[in-house]
XYZ file of C-alpha atoms in Angstrom:
619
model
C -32.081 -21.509 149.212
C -34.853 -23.990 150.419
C -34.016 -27.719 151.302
C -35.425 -28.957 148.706
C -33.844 -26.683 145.960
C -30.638 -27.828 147.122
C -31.441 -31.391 147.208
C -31.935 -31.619 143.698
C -29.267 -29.317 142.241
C -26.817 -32.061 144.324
C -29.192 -34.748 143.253
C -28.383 -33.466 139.156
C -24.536 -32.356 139.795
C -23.817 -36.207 141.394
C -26.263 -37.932 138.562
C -24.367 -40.318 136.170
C -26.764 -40.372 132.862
C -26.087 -43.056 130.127
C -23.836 -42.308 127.298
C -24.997 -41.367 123.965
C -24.852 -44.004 121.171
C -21.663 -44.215 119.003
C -20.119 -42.315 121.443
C -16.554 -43.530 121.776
C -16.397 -43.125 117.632
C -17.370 -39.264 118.217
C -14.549 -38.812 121.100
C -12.338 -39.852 118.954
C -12.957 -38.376 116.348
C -12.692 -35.081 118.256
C -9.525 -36.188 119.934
C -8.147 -36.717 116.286
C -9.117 -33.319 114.732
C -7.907 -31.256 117.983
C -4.195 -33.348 118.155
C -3.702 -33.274 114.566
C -3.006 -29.347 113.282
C -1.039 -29.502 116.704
C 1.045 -32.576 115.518
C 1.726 -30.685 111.964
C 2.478 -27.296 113.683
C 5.526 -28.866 115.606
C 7.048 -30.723 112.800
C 6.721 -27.334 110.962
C 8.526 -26.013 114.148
C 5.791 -23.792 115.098
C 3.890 -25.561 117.713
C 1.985 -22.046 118.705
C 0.641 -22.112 115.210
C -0.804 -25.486 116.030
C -2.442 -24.667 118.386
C -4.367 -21.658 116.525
C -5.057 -24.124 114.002
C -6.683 -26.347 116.342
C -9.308 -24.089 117.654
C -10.627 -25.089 113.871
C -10.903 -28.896 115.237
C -13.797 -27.797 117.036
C -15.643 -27.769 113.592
C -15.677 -31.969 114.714
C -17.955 -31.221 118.017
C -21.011 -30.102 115.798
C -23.385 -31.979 112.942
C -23.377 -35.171 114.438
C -26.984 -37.235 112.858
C -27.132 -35.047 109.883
C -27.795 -36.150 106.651
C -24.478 -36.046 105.035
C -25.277 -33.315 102.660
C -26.846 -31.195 104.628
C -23.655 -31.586 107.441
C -21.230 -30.819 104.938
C -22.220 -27.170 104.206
C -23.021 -26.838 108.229
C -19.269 -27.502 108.982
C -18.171 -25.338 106.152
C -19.990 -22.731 108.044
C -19.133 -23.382 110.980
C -15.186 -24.352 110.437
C -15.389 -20.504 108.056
C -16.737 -18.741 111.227
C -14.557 -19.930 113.305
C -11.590 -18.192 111.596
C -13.632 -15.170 110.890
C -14.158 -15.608 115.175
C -10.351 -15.602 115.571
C -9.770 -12.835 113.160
C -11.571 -10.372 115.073
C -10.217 -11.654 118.419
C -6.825 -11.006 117.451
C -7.842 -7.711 115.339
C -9.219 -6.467 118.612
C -6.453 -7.548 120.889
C -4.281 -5.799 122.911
C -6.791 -2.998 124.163
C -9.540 -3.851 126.018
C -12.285 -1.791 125.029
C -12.621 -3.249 121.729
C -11.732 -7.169 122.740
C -14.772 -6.546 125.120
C -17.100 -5.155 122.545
C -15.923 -7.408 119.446
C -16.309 -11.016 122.120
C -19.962 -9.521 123.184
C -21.177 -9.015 119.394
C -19.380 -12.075 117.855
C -21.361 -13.994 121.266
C -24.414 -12.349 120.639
C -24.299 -13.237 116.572
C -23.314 -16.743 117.608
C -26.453 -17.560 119.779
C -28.870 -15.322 117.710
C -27.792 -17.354 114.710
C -26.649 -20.576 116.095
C -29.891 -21.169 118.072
C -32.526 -19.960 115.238
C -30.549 -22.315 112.698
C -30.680 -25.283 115.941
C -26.816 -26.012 115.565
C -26.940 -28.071 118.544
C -24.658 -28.551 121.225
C -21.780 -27.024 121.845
C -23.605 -24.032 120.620
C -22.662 -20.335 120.670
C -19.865 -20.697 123.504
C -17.229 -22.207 121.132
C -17.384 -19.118 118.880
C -17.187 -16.897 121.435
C -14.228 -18.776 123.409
C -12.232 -19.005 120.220
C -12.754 -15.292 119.976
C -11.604 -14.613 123.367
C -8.915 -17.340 123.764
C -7.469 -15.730 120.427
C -7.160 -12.361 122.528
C -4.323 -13.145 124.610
C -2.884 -16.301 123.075
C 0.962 -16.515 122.946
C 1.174 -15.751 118.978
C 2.365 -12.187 118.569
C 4.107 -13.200 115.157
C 0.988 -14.457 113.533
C -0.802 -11.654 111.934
C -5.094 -12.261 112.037
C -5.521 -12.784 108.846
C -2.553 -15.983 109.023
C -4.381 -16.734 112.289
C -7.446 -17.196 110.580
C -6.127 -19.000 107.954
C -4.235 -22.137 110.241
C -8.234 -22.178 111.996
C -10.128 -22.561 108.460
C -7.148 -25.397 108.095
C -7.737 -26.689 111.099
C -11.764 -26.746 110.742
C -10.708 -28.116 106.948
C -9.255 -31.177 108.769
C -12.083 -32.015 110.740
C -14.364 -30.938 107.797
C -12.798 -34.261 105.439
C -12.743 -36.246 109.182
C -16.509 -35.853 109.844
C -17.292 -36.318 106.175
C -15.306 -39.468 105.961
C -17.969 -41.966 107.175
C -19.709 -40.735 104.007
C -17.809 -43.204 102.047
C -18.708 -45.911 104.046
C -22.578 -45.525 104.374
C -23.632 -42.472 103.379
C -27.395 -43.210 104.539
C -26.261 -43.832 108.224
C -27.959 -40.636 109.405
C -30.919 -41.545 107.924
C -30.835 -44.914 109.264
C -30.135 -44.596 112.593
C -32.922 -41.515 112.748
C -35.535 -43.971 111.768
C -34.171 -46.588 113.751
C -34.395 -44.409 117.094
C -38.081 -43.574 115.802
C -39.105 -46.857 115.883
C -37.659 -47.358 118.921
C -39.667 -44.383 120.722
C -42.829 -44.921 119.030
C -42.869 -48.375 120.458
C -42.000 -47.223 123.609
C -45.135 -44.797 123.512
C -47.414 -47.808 122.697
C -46.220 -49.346 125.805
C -46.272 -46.617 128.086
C -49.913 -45.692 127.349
C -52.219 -45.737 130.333
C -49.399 -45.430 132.656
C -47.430 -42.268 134.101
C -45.059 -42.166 131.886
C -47.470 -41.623 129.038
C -47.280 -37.954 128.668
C -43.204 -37.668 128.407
C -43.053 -40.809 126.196
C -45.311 -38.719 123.463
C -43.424 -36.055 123.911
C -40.330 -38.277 122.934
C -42.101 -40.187 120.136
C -43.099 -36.333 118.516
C -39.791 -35.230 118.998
C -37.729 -37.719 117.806
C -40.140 -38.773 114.974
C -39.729 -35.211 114.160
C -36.217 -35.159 114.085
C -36.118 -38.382 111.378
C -38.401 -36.204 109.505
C -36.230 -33.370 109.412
C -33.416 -35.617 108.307
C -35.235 -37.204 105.668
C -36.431 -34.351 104.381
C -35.741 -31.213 105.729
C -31.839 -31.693 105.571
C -32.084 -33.548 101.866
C -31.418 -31.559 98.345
C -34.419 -32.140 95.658
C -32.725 -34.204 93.293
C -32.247 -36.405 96.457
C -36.026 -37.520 96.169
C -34.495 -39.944 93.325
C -32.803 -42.602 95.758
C -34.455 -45.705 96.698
C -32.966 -46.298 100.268
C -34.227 -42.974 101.021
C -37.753 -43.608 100.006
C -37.721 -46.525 102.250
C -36.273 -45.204 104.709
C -39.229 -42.427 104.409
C -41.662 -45.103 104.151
C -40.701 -46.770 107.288
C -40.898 -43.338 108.788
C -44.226 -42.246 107.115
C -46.012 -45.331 108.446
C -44.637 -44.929 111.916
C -46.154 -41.280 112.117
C -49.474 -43.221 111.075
C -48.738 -45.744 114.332
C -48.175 -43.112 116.233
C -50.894 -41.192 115.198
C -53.868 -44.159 115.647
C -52.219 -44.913 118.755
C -53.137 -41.134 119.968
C -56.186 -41.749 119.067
C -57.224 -44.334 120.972
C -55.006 -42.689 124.029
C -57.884 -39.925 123.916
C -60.481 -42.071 123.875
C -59.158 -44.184 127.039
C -58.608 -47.149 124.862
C -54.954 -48.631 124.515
C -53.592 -49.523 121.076
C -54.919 -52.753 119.386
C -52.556 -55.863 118.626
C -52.811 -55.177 115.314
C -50.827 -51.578 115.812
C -48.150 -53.181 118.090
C -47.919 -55.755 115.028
C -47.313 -53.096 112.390
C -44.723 -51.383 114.915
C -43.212 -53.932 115.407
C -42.292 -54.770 111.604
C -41.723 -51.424 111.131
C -38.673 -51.980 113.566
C -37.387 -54.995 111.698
C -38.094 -53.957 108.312
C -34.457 -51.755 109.120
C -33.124 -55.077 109.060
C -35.055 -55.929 105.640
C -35.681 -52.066 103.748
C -35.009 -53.763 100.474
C -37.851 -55.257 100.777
C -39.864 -52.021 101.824
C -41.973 -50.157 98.743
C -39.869 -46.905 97.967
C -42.089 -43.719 98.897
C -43.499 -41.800 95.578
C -42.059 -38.309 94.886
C -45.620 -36.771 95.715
C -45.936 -38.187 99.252
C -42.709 -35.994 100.479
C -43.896 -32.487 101.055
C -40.319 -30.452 101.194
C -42.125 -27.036 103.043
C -40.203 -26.267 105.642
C -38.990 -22.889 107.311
C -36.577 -21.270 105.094
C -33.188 -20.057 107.249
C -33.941 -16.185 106.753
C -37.279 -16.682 108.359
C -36.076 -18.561 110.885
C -33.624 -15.572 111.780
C -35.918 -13.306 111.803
C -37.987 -15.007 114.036
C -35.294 -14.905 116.682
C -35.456 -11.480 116.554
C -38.761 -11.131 116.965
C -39.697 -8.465 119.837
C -40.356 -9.870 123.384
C -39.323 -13.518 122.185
C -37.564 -15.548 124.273
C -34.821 -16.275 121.432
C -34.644 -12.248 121.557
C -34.357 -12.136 125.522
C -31.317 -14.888 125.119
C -29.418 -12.994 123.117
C -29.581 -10.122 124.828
C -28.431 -11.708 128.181
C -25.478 -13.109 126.271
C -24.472 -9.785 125.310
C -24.937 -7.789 128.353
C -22.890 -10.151 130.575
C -20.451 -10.480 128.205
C -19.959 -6.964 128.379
C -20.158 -6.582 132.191
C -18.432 -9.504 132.467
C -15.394 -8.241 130.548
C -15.613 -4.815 131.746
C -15.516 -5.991 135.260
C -12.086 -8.201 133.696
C -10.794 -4.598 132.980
C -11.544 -2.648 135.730
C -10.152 -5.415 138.148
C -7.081 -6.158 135.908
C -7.966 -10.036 135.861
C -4.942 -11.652 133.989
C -7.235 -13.479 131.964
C -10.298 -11.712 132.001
C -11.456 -13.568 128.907
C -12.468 -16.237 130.561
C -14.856 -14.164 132.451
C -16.582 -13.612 129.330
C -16.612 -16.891 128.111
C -18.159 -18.221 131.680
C -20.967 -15.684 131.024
C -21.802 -16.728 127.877
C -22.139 -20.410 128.776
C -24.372 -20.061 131.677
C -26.476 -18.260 129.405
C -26.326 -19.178 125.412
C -28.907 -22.112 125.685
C -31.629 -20.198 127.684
C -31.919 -22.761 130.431
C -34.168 -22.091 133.574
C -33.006 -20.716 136.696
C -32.828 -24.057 137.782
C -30.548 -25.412 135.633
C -28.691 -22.298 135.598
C -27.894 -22.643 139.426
C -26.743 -26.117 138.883
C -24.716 -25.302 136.029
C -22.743 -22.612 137.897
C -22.471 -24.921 140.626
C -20.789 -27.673 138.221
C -18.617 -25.347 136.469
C -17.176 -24.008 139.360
C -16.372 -27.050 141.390
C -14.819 -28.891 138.169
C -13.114 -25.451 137.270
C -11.704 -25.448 140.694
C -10.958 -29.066 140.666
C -9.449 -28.709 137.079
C -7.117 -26.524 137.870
C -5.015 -28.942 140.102
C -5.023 -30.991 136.934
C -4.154 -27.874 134.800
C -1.521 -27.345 137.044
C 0.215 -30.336 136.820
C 0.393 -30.374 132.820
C 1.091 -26.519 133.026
C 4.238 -27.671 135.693
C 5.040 -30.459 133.405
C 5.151 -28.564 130.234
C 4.883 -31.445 127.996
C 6.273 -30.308 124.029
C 6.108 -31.803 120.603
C 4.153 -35.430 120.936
C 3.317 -35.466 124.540
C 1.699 -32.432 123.892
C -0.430 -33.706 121.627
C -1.150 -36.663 123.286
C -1.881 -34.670 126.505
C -4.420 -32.522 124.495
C -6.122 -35.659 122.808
C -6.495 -37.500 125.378
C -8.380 -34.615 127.549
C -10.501 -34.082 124.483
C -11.560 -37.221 124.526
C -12.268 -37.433 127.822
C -14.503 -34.217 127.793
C -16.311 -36.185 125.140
C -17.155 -39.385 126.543
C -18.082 -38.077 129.834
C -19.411 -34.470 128.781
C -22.932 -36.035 128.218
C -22.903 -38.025 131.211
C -21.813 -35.783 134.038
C -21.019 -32.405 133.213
C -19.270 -31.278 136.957
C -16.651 -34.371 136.134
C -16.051 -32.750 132.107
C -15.309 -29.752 133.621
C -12.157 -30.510 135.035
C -10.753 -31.917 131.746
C -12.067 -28.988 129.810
C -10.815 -26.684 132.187
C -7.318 -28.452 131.757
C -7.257 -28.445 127.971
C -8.048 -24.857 127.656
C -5.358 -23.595 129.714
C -3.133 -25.736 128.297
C -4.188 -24.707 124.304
C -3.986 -21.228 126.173
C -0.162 -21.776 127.243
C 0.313 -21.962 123.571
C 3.266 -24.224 124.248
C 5.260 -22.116 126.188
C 6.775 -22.352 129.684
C 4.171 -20.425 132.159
C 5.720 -18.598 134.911
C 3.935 -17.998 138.250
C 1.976 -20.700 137.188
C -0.260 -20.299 141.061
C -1.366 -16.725 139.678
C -2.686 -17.848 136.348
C -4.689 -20.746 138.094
C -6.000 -18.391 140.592
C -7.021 -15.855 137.354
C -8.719 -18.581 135.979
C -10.694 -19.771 139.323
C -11.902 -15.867 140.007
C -12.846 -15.187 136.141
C -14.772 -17.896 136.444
C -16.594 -16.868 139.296
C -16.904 -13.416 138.139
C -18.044 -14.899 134.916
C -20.549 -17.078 136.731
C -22.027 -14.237 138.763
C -22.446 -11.688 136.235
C -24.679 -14.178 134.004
C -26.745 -15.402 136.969
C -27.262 -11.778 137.944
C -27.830 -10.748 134.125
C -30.748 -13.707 134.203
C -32.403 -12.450 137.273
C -32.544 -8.996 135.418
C -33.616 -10.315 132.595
C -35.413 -12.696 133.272
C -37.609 -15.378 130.919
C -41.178 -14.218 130.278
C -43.373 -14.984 133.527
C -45.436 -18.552 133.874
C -48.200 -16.892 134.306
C -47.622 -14.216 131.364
C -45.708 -17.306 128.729
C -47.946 -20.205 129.394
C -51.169 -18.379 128.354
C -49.236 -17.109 125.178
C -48.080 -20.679 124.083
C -50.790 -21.847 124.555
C -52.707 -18.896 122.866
C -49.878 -19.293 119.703
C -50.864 -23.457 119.788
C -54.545 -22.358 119.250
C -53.628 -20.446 116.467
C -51.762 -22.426 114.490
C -54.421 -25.319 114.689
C -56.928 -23.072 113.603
C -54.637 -22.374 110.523
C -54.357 -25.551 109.534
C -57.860 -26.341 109.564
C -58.774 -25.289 106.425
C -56.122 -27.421 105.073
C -57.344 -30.569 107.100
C -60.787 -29.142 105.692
C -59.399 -29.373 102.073
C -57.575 -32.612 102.525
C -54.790 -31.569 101.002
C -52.152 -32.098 103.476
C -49.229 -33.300 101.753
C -48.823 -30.298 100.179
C -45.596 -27.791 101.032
C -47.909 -25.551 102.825
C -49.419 -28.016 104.819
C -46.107 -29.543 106.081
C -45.071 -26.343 106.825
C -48.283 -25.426 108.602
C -48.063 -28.925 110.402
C -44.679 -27.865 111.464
C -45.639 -25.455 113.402
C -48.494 -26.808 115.142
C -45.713 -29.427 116.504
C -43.385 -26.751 117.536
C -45.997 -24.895 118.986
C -46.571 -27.963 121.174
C -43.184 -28.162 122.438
C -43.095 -24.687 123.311
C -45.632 -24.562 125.666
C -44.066 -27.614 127.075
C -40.917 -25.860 127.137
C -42.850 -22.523 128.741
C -44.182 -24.967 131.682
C -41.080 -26.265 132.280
C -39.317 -23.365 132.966
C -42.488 -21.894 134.936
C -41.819 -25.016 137.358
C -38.016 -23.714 137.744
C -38.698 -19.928 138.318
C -39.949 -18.129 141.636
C -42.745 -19.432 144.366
C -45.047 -18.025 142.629
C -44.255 -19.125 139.270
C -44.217 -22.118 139.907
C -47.856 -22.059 141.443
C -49.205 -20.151 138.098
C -47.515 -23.018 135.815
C -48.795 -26.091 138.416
C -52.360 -24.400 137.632
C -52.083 -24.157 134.369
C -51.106 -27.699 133.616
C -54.380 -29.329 132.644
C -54.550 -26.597 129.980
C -51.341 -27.217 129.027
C -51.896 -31.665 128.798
C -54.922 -30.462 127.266
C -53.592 -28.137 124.579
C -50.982 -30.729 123.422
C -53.422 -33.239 123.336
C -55.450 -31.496 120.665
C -52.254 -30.629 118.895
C -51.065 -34.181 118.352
C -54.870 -35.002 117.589
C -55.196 -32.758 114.944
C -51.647 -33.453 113.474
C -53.089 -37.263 113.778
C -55.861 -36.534 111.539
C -54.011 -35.204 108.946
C -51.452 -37.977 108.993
C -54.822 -40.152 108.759
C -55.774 -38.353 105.559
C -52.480 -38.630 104.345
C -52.759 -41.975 104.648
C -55.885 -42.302 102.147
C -54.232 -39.950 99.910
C -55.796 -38.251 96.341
C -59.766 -38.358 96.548
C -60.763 -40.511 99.135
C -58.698 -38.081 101.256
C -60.683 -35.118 100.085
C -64.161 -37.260 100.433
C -62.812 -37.955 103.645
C -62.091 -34.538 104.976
C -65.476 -33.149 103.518
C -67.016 -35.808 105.499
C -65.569 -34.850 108.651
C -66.422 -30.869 107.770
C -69.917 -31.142 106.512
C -72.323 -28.836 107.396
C -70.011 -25.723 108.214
C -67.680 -27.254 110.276
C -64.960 -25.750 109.848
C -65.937 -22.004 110.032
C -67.486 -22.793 113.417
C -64.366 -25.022 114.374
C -61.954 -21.939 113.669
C -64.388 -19.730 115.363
C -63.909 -21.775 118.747
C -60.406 -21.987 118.178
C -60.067 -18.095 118.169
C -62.283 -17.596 120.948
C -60.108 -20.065 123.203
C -56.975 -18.450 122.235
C -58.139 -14.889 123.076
C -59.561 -16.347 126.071
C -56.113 -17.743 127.182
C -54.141 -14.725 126.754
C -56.910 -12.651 128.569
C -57.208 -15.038 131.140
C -61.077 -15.617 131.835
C -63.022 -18.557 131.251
C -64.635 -19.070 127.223
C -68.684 -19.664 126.793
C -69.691 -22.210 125.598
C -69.177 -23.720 122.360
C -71.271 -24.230 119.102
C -71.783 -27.831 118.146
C -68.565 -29.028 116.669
C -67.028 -31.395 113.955
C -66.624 -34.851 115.735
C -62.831 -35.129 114.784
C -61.789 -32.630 117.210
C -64.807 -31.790 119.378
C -63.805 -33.561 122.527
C -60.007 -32.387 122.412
C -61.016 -28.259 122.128
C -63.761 -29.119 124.640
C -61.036 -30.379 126.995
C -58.839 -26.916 126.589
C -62.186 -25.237 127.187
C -62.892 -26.853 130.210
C -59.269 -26.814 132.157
C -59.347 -22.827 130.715
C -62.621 -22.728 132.690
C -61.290 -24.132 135.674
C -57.891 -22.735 136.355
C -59.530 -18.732 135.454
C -59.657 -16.946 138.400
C -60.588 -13.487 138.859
C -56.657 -12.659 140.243
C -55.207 -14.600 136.635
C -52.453 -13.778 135.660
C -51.039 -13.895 138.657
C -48.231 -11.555 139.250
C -44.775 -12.073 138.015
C -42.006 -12.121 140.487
């Protein structure tokens, strides 16, 4: 491993990053819902029930910043599959073959569905570790249909938890989502012109994004009616318009007038004021946005990335667990569970080194920690305590230092595992645990080398390519001026996540192989380039929705005139056939002004990285 490589992966292992707002509330919360079905099971005198019922308190780790409604039928979900996780786990137990085939599918369903739906963090691994952990858990007198009962009670518990803040302001979500847009939008005006401009409009999109999909996205119809969510759209409306004039004078070299700080500015304190903020009108919220069936599909589709994830996730967990049985590891579950973490999210190779690295120096450190509780055996309310306070630990330093959560999280699973119960040759099972952990490690770092993500030099030019495309479909709705419509916004929607994919795609390219990371350093100007005309042409059609009616149709005709737009998609196609053929475009026809410079930029960086060796080869 070069120098360098090294440097940083110690560099991220030893970084302490700051905590996540609200943070302390969420711990606790989480503490709460894991301690309490535990609490309950030993005044029932059945403290190993409790503890199956409190794999349901995980149900608290997900759907934090959700619009209430929308989080409530998420944890339903969630908490129901959950016990439908543990059902099969038990089902399957004692024989091998099928524990290893039932954790691999209910893993593979978990990050097929949970990452096309964007569950967020924790992810797939919970599903599949409640699956597993419910394999060889100390409860031979629950049957798995009881078993999944105490977890839907469990995830019940933390269902009416989570929900509670409801009563108390049930806009929260929405305001604190607008809040944090402000917030980066303002820190985009500042940053332009200096070398931070590039990743602070990538945070502006993505968190104004993210308000948007919580204003909208994650809100019923008959929501449209309330007026603190109209103002809270309005706020965020008009600082998509900020954002969008201040990209346009970014691309022209000019930074943004006083005037635009101003209006950002107010924007920002009108949170304090949104009384006094005019409530959006039902026709200026266009509710088109990718239904969940075509979002799972999607994740399917062949060659995908989101396809190539969940395949990794189910080959290593079976060669992970198959390895568990040919070996004989005591608890070869957790083998499987290892494998599935390194791999449910799809990080780089990168990342994926240093997150082996942390989990198996805080495993390994955890267990000395495990130990001592396991030695200590602590019953009825100093188990519970013991359990809450490691959960709350993992949860305030989880997001901060990963390598340090470890070692709590590896000390509350074992002890969950225990299921209350006296452990003898305690030494053994903390060695089991330390070499499934390895072996779970190793399997998913060799399953990503087989399997690697799709090549810089192959996924770049393909992003890229897919970016193209979707601008050129929503020309003829800038064209039209109609962009408020349900088609638009979802056509709009994809231009944006187009953008962050090729982001994404260069990202990883810079964590793969020498030569990866040469192709993806090349291909960078296209990239700045292609993202630039995204967030242009997404600009112009927040500009028209800013007119609105007529003058936005005058407007759009205006920019058009003349055949524009036929000769505008024309270039677009020929630039994205270019970039997934790799050779350099002719030149273009005279174009409409509104765009002309930006696809003249992606022609010219296509021009100069082509090469007559591009692609280069794919290690």
């Amino acid at each position: 491993m070069a120098a360098p490589i090294l440097a940083s992966l110690l560099r991220g292992m030893s970084e302490i990053r700051p905590a996540p707002p609200d943070r302390v509330r969420f711990a606790l919360r989480a503490a709460g819902c894991m301690g309490a079905p535990i609490l309950v099971g030993w005044i029932a005198g059945d403290t190993s029930a409790g503890l199956m019922a409190s794999i349901g308190g995980f149900t608290a780790l997900y759907g934090a910043g959700r619009a209430y409604l929308h989080r409530a039928a998420q944890l339903a979900s969630i908490a129901v599959a959950f016990a439908l996780a543990t059902c099969l786990g038990l089902w399957a137990a004692p024989d091998i073959a099928p524990v290893v085939a039932v954790v691999a599918l209910v893993a593979m369903a978990a990050t097929w569905i949970g990452n096309a739906l964007r569950i967020g963090p924790p992810g797939a691994y919970m599903f599949a570790l409640a699956c597993a952990a419910a394999t060889s858990m100390p409860a031979g007198h629950l049957t798995p249909l009881t078993a999944g009962l105490l977890v839907g009670s469990g995830g019940l518990f933390a269902w009416v938890v989570h929900m509670s803040g409801a009563l108390f302001d049930f806009r929260g979500p929405e305001r604190k989502a607008v809040a944090a847009a402000g917030k980066a939008v303002a820190a985009y005006l500042a940053g332009i012109g200096t070398p931070g401009e590039s990743s602070a409009r990538q945070q502006a999109a993505f968190v104004l994004q993210n308000a948007w999909s919580v204003l909208v996205d994650q809100q019923p119809v008959q929501a449209r009616g309330s007026a603190t969510l109209g103002r809270l759209r309005t706020v965020n409306r008009e600082l998509h318009l900020c954002f969008a004039e201040a990209m346009g004078a970014a691309s022209r070299g000019q930074a943004p007038d006083t005037d635009l700080m101003v209006r950002t500015s107010a924007l920002r304190d009108a949170m304090a004021g949104l009384d006094a903020v005019e409530v959006t009108a039902h026709d200026a919220v266009p509710l088109g946005h990718p239904r969940a069936s075509s979002r799972l599909r999607e994740a399917l589709a062949p060659g995908s990335d989101a396809q190539r994830i969940v395949l990794r996730v189910g080959i290593a967990a079976v060669v992970a667990g198959t390895l568990g049985a040919w070996f004989a590891f005591e608890r070869a579950y957790w083998a499987v569970a290892a494998a599935v973490l390194m791999l449910h999210q799809g990080f780089d190779w990168l990342r994926m080194l240093q997150r082996s690295l942390e989990r198996l120096l805080g495993t390994w450190i955890g267990l000395l920690l495990a130990g001592v509780l396991l030695w200590l055996n602590p019953q009825g309310l100093w188990l519970v305590l013991a359990v809450m306070a490691l959960q709350f630990t993992i949860e305030m330093v989880v997001m901060r230092n990963y390598a340090l959560a470890v070692v709590f999280i590896t000390a509350a699973a074992l002890t969950i595992a225990s299921g209350g119960r006296p452990v003898e040759a305690i030494d053994s099972y903390l060695l089991a645990r330390g070499v499934d952990t390895l072996a779970g490690c190793a399997v998913a770092l060799a399953v990503f080398r087989v399997l690697p993500p799709q090549a810089a030099s192959t996924a770049i030019p393909a992003r890229v390519a897919a970016v193209l495309r979707a601008i050129e479909a929503l020309i003829p709705i800038l064209a039209s001026g109609a962009v408020t419509t349900p088609a638009a916004r979802r056509a709009r929607d994809q231009v944006l996540q187009a953008s962050f994919a090729v982001v994404r795609a260069h990202e990883q390219g810079l964590a793969s192989s020498r030569l990866q990371r040469r192709a993806a350093d090349e291909a960078w100007p296209t990239v700045a380039a292609t993202e630039r005309l995204a967030y242009r042409a997404l600009s112009a059609c927040w500009a028209l929705e800013r007119l609105g009616g007529a003058a936005a149709a005058e407007s759009a005709a205006a920019m058009f005139d003349g055949g524009g737009e036929a000769r505008l998609r024309a270039a677009l196609a020929t630039l994205a056939g270019a970039a997934t053929a790799g050779h350099a475009t002719p030149a273009l026809p005279p174009l409409p002004h509104v765009l002309e410079a930006e696809v003249q930029g992606v022609r010219a960086c296509m021009a100069r990285q082509a090469t007559p060796s591009a692609p280069a080869a794919a290690l």
